[in-house]
mmCIF file of C-alpha atoms in Angstrom:
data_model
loop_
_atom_site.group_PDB
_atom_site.id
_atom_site.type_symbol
_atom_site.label_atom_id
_atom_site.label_comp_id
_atom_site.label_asym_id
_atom_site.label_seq_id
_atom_site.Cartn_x
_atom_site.Cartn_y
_atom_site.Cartn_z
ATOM 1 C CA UNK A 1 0.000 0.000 0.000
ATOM 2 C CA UNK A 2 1.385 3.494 -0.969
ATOM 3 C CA UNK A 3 -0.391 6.653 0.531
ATOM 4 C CA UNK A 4 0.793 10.503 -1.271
ATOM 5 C CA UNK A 5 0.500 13.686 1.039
ATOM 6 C CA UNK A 6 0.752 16.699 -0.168
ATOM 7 C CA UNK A 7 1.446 20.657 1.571
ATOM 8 C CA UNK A 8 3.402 23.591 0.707
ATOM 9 C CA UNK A 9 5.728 22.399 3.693
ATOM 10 C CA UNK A 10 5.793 20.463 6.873
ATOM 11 C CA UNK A 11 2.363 21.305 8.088
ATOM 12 C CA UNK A 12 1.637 17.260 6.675
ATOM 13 C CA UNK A 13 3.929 15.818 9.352
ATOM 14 C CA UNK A 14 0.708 15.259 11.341
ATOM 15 C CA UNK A 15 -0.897 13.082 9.374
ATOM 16 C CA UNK A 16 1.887 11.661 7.993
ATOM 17 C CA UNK A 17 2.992 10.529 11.254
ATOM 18 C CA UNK A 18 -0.634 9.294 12.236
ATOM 19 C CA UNK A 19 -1.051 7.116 8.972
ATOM 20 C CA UNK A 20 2.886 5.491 10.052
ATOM 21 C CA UNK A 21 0.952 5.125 13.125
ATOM 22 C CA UNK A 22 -1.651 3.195 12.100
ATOM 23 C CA UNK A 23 0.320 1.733 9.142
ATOM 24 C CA UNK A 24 4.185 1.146 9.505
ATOM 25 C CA UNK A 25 4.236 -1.439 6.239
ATOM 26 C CA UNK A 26 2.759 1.661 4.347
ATOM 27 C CA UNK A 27 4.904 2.991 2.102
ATOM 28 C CA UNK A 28 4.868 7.345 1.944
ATOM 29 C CA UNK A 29 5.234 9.619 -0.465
ATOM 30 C CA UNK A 30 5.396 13.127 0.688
ATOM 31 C CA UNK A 31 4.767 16.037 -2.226
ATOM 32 C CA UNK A 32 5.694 19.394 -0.458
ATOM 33 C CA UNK A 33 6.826 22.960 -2.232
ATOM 34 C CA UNK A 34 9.068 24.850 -1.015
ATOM 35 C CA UNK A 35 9.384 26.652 -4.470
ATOM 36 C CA UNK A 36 5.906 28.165 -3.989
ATOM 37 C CA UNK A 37 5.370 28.497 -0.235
ATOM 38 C CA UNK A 38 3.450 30.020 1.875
ATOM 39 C CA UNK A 39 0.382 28.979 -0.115
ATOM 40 C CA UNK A 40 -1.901 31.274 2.608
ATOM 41 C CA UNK A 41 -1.471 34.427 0.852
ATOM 42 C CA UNK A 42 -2.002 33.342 -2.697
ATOM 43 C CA UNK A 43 -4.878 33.864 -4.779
ATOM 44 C CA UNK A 44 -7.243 30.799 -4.730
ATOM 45 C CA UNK A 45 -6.728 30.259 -8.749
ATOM 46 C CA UNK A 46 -2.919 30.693 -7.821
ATOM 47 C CA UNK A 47 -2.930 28.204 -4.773
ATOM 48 C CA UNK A 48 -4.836 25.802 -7.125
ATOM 49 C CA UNK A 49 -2.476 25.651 -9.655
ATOM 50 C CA UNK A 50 0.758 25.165 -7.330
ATOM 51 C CA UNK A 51 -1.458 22.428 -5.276
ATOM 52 C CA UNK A 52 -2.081 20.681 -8.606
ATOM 53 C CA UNK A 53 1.828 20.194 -9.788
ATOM 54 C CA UNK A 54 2.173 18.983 -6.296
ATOM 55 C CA UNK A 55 -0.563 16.559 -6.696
ATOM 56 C CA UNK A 56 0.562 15.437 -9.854
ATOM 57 C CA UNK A 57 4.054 15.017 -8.975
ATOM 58 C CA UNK A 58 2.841 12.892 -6.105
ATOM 59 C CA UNK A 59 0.380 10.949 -8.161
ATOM 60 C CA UNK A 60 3.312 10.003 -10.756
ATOM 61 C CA UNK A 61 4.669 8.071 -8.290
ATOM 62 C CA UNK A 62 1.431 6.078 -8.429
ATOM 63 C CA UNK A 63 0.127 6.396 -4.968
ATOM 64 C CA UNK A 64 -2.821 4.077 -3.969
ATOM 65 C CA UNK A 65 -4.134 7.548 -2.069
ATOM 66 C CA UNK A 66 -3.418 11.114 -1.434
ATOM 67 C CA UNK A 67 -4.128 12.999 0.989
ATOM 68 C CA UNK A 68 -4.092 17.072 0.919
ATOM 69 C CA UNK A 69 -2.410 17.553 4.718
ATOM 70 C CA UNK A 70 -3.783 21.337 4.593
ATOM 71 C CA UNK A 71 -6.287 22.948 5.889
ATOM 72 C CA UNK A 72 -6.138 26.157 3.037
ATOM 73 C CA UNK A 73 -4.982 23.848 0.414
ATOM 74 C CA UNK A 74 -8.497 21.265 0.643
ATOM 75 C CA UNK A 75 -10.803 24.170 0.892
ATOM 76 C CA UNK A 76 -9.482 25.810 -2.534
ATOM 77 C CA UNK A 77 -8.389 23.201 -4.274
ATOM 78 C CA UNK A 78 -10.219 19.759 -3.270
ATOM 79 C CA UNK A 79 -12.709 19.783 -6.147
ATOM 80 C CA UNK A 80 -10.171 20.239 -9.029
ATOM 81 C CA UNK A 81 -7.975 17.704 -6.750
ATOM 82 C CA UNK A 82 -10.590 15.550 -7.339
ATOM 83 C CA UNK A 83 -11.922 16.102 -10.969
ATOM 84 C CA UNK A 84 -8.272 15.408 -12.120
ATOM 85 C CA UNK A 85 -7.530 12.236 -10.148
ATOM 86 C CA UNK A 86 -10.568 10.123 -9.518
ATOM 87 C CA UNK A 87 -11.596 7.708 -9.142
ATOM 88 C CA UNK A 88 -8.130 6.636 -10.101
ATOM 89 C CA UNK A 89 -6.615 7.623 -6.750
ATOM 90 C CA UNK A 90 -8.768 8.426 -4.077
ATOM 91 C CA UNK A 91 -8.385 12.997 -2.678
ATOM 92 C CA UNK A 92 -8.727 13.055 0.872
ATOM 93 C CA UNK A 93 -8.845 16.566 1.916
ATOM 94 C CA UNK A 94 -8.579 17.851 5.581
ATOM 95 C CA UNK A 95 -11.483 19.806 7.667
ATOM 96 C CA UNK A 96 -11.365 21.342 10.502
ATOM 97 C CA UNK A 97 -12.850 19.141 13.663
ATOM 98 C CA UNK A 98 -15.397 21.757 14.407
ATOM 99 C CA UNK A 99 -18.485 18.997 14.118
ATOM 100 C CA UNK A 100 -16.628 16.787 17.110
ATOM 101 C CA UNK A 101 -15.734 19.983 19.070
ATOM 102 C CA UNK A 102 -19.759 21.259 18.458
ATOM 103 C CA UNK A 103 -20.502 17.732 20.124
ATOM 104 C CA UNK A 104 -18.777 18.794 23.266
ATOM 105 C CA UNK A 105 -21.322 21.370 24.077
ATOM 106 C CA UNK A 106 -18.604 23.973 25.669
ATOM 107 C CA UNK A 107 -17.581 27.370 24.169
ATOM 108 C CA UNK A 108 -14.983 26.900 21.683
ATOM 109 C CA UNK A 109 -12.512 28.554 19.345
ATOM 110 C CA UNK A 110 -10.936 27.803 16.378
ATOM 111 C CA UNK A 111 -7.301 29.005 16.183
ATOM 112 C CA UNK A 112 -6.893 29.118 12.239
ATOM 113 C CA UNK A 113 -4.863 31.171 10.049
ATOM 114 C CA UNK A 114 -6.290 34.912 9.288
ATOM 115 C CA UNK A 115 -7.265 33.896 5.696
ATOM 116 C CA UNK A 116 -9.304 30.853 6.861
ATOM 117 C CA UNK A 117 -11.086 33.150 9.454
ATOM 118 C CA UNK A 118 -13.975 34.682 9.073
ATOM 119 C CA UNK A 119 -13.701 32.555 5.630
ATOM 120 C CA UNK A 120 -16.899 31.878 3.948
ATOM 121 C CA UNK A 121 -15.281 27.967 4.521
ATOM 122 C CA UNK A 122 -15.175 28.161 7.930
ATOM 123 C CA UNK A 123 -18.636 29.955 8.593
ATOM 124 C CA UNK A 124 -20.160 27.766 6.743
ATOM 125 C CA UNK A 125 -18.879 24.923 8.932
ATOM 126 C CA UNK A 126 -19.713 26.941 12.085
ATOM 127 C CA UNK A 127 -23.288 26.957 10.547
ATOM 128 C CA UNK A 128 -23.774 23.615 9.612
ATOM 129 C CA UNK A 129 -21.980 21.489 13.032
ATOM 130 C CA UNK A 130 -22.040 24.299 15.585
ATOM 131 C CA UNK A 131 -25.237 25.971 15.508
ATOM 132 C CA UNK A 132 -26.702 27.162 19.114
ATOM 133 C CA UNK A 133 -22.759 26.731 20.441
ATOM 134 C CA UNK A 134 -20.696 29.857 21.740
ATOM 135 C CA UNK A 135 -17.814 30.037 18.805
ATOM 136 C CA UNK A 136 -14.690 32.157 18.588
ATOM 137 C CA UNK A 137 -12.815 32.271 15.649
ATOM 138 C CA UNK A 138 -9.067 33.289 16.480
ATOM 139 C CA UNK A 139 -6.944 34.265 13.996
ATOM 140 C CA UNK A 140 -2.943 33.110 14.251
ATOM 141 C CA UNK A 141 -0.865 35.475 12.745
ATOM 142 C CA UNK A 142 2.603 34.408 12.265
ATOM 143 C CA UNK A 143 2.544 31.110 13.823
ATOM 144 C CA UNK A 144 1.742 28.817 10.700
ATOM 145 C CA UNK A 145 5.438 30.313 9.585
ATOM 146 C CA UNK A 146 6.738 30.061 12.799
ATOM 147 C CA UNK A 147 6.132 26.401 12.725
ATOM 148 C CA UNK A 148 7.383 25.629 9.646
ATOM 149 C CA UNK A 149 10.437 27.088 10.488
ATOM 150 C CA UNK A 150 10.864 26.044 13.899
ATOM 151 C CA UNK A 151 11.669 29.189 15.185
ATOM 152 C CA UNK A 152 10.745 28.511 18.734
ATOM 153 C CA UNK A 153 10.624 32.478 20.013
ATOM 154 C CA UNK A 154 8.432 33.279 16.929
ATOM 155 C CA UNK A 155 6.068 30.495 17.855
ATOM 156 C CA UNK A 156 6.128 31.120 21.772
ATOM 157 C CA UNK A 157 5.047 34.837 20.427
ATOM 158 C CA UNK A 158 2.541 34.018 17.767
ATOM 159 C CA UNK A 159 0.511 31.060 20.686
ATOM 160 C CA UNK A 160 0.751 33.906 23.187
ATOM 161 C CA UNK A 161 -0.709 36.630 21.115
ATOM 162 C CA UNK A 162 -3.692 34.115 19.650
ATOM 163 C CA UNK A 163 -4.084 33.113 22.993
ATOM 164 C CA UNK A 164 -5.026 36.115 24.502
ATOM 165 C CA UNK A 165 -7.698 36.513 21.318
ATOM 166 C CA UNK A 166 -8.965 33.302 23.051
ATOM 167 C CA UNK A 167 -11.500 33.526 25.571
ATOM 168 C CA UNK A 168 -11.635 32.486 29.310
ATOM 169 C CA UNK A 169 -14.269 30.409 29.406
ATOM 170 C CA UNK A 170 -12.947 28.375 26.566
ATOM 171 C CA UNK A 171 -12.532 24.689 26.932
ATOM 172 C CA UNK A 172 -11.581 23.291 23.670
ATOM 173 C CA UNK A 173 -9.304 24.457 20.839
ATOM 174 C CA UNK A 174 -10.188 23.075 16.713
ATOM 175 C CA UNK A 175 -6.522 23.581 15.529
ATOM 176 C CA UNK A 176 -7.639 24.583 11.837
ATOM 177 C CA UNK A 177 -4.032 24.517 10.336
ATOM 178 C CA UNK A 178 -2.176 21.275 10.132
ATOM 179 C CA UNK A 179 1.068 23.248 11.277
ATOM 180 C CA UNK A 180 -0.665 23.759 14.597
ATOM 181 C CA UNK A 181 -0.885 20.379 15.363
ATOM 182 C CA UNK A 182 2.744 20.265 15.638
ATOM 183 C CA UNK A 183 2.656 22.434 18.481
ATOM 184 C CA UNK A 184 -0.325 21.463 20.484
ATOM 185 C CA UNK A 185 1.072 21.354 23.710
ATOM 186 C CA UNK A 186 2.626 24.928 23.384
ATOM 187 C CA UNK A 187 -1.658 26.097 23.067
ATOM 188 C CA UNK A 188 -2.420 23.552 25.551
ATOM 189 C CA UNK A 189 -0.121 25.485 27.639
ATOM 190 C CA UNK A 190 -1.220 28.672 26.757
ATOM 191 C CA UNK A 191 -4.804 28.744 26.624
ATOM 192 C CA UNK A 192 -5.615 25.724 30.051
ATOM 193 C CA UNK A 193 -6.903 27.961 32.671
ATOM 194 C CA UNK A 194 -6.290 27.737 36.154
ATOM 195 C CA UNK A 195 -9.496 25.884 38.191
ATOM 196 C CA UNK A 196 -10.931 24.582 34.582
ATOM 197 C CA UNK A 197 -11.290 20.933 33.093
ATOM 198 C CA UNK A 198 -7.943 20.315 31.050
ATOM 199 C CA UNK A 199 -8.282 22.035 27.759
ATOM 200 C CA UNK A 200 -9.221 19.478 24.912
ATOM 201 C CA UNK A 201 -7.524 19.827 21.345
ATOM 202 C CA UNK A 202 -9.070 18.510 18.053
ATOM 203 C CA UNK A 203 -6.815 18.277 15.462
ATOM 204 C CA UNK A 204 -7.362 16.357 11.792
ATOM 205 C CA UNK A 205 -4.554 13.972 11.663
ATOM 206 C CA UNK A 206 -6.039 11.058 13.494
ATOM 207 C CA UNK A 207 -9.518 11.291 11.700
ATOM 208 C CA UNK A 208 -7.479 12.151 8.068
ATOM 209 C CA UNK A 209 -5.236 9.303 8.083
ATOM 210 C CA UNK A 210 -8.566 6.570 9.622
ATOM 211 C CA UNK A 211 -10.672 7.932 6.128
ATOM 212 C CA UNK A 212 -7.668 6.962 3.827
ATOM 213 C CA UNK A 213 -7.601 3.871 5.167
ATOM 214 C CA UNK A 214 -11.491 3.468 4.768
ATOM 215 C CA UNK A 215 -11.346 4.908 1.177
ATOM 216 C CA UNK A 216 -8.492 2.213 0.153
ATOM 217 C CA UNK A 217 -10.773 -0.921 2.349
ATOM 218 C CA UNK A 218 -7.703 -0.859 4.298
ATOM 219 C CA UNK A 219 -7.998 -1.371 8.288
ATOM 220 C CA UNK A 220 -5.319 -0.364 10.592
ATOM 221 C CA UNK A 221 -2.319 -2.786 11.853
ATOM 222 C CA UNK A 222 -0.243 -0.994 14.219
ATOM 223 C CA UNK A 223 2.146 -4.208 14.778
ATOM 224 C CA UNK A 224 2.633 -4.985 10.904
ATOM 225 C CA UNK A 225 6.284 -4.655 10.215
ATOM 226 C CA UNK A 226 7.757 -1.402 9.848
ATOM 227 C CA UNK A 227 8.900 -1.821 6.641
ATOM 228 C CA UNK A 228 7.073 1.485 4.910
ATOM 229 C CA UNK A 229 9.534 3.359 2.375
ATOM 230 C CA UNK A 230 9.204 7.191 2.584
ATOM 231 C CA UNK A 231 10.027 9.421 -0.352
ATOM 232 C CA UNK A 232 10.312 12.796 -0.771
ATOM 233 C CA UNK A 233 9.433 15.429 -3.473
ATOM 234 C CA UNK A 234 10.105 18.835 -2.938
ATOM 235 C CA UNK A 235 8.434 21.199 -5.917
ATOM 236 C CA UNK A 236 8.609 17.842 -8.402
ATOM 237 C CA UNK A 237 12.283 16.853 -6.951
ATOM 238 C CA UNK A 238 13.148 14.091 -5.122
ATOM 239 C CA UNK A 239 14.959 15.126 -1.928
ATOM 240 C CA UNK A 240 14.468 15.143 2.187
ATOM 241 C CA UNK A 241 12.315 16.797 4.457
ATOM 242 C CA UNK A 242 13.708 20.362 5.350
ATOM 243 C CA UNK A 243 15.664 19.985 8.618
ATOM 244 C CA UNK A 244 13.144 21.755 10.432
ATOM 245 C CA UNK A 245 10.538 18.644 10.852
ATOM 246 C CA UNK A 246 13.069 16.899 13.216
ATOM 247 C CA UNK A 247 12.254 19.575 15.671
ATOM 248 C CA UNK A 248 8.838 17.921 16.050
ATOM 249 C CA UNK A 249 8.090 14.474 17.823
ATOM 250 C CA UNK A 250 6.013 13.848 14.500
ATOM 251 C CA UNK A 251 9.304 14.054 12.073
ATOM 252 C CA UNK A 252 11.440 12.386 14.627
ATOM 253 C CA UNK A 253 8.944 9.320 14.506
ATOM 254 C CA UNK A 254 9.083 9.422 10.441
ATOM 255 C CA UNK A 255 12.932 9.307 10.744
ATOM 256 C CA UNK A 256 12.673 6.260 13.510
ATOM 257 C CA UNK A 257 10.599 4.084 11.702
ATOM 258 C CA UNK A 258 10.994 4.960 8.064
ATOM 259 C CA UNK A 259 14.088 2.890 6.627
ATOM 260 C CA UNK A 260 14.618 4.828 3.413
ATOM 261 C CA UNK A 261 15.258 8.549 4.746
#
């Protein structure tokens, strides 16, 4: 079995390192571009087109699946994802967990990045799964980039300043930018309040990686051999993750367990 992600950088390391998880004989193929990122501030037609070379650079290496591992990337992008590949290879695009965290009943935020907030997207999420629920959309300036870099003082900076968008009575978090899953215990840290339930964090790399597995009839064997391959494509070229992902538990993992880096 061979599963392609795709992202402008290392915001995929989450679900990358949940489908190892589930799947060490899997064999990954990970499509970033580094030529064309930050994909955030592009213009959707713009985004669209780098996302497709990505895609198709990924899908030449004739994935069984692929699976968009950004938030920005699946809401402009998924339907031409889609029209190009299927049903040939299965598009799994990533959503923010705002249905799961509407189930919780609590006031909630959504810590996104400040073109996905207040998005017409994201609203129209809010409407469908959280309707009658108290919802704050934060916007994260800075800390997508932060991440990706691994610039530790930028990203203390950019989790205090969302933080304080955030409100008190807050008790769970939708990270709605794969990059912020990297870094969920800095928020944890930042938003748990004193005398409060611990803070609960709903992220998209556990449920992303289960629906590729569904859409391929696959089922999850955590003790197969961990035999997976893992290649890398940077802007159409074969090469290795950027050095930054092996400041994160998720790209150490990838390294541990994946023979061919």
């Amino acid at each position: 079995m061979k599963i392609a992600l795709m992202d402008s950088g290392i915001g995929l390391l989450a679900a990358t390192a949940a489908v190892r998880r589930l799947r060490p004989d899997a064999d990954l193929v990970l499509s970033l571009d580094p030529d064309g990122m930050p994909w955030g501030p592009r213009t959707p037609q713009d985004l669209t087109r780098r996302a497709l070379a990505v895609a198709e650079a990924a899908a030449a290496r004739r994935p069984d699946a692929l699976i968009i591992g950004c938030n920005t990337a699946t809401v402009h992008a998924l339907p031409t994802l889609r029209a190009r590949l299927e049903p040939g290879i299965p598009v799994i695009g990533t959503v923010p967990a705002i249905k799961p965290a509407a189930a919780g009943g609590g006031p909630f935020a959504i810590w996104a990045t400040p073109a996905t907030t207040g998005s017409p997207y994201q609203r129209g999420l809010i409407d469908d799964f959280a309707d009658g629920v108290a919802v704050t959309e934060v916007p994260c300036h800075g800390l997508a980039e932060a991440v990706e870099h691994a610039d530790e003082t930028a990203i203390a900076s950019a989790v205090a300043a969302a933080a304080a968008l955030t409100p008190d009575d807050v008790t769970t978090v939708v990270l709605g930018c794969t990059h912020y899953e990297l870094v969920s215990e800095h928020i944890r840290a930042a938003v748990q309040r004193p005398g409060f339930p611990p803070l609960v964090l709903h992220g998209s790399a556990g449920a992303v990686a289960a629906q590729a597995l569904r859409r391929l009839g696959e089922q999850p064997a955590a003790r197969a051999a961990a035999n997976g391959t893992l290649t890398v494509l940077l802007s159409g070229r074969e090469g290795t993750l950027p050095e930054p992902a092996l400041a994160y538990a998720e790209g150490r993992l990838l390294k541990a367990v994946s023979p061919a880096w």
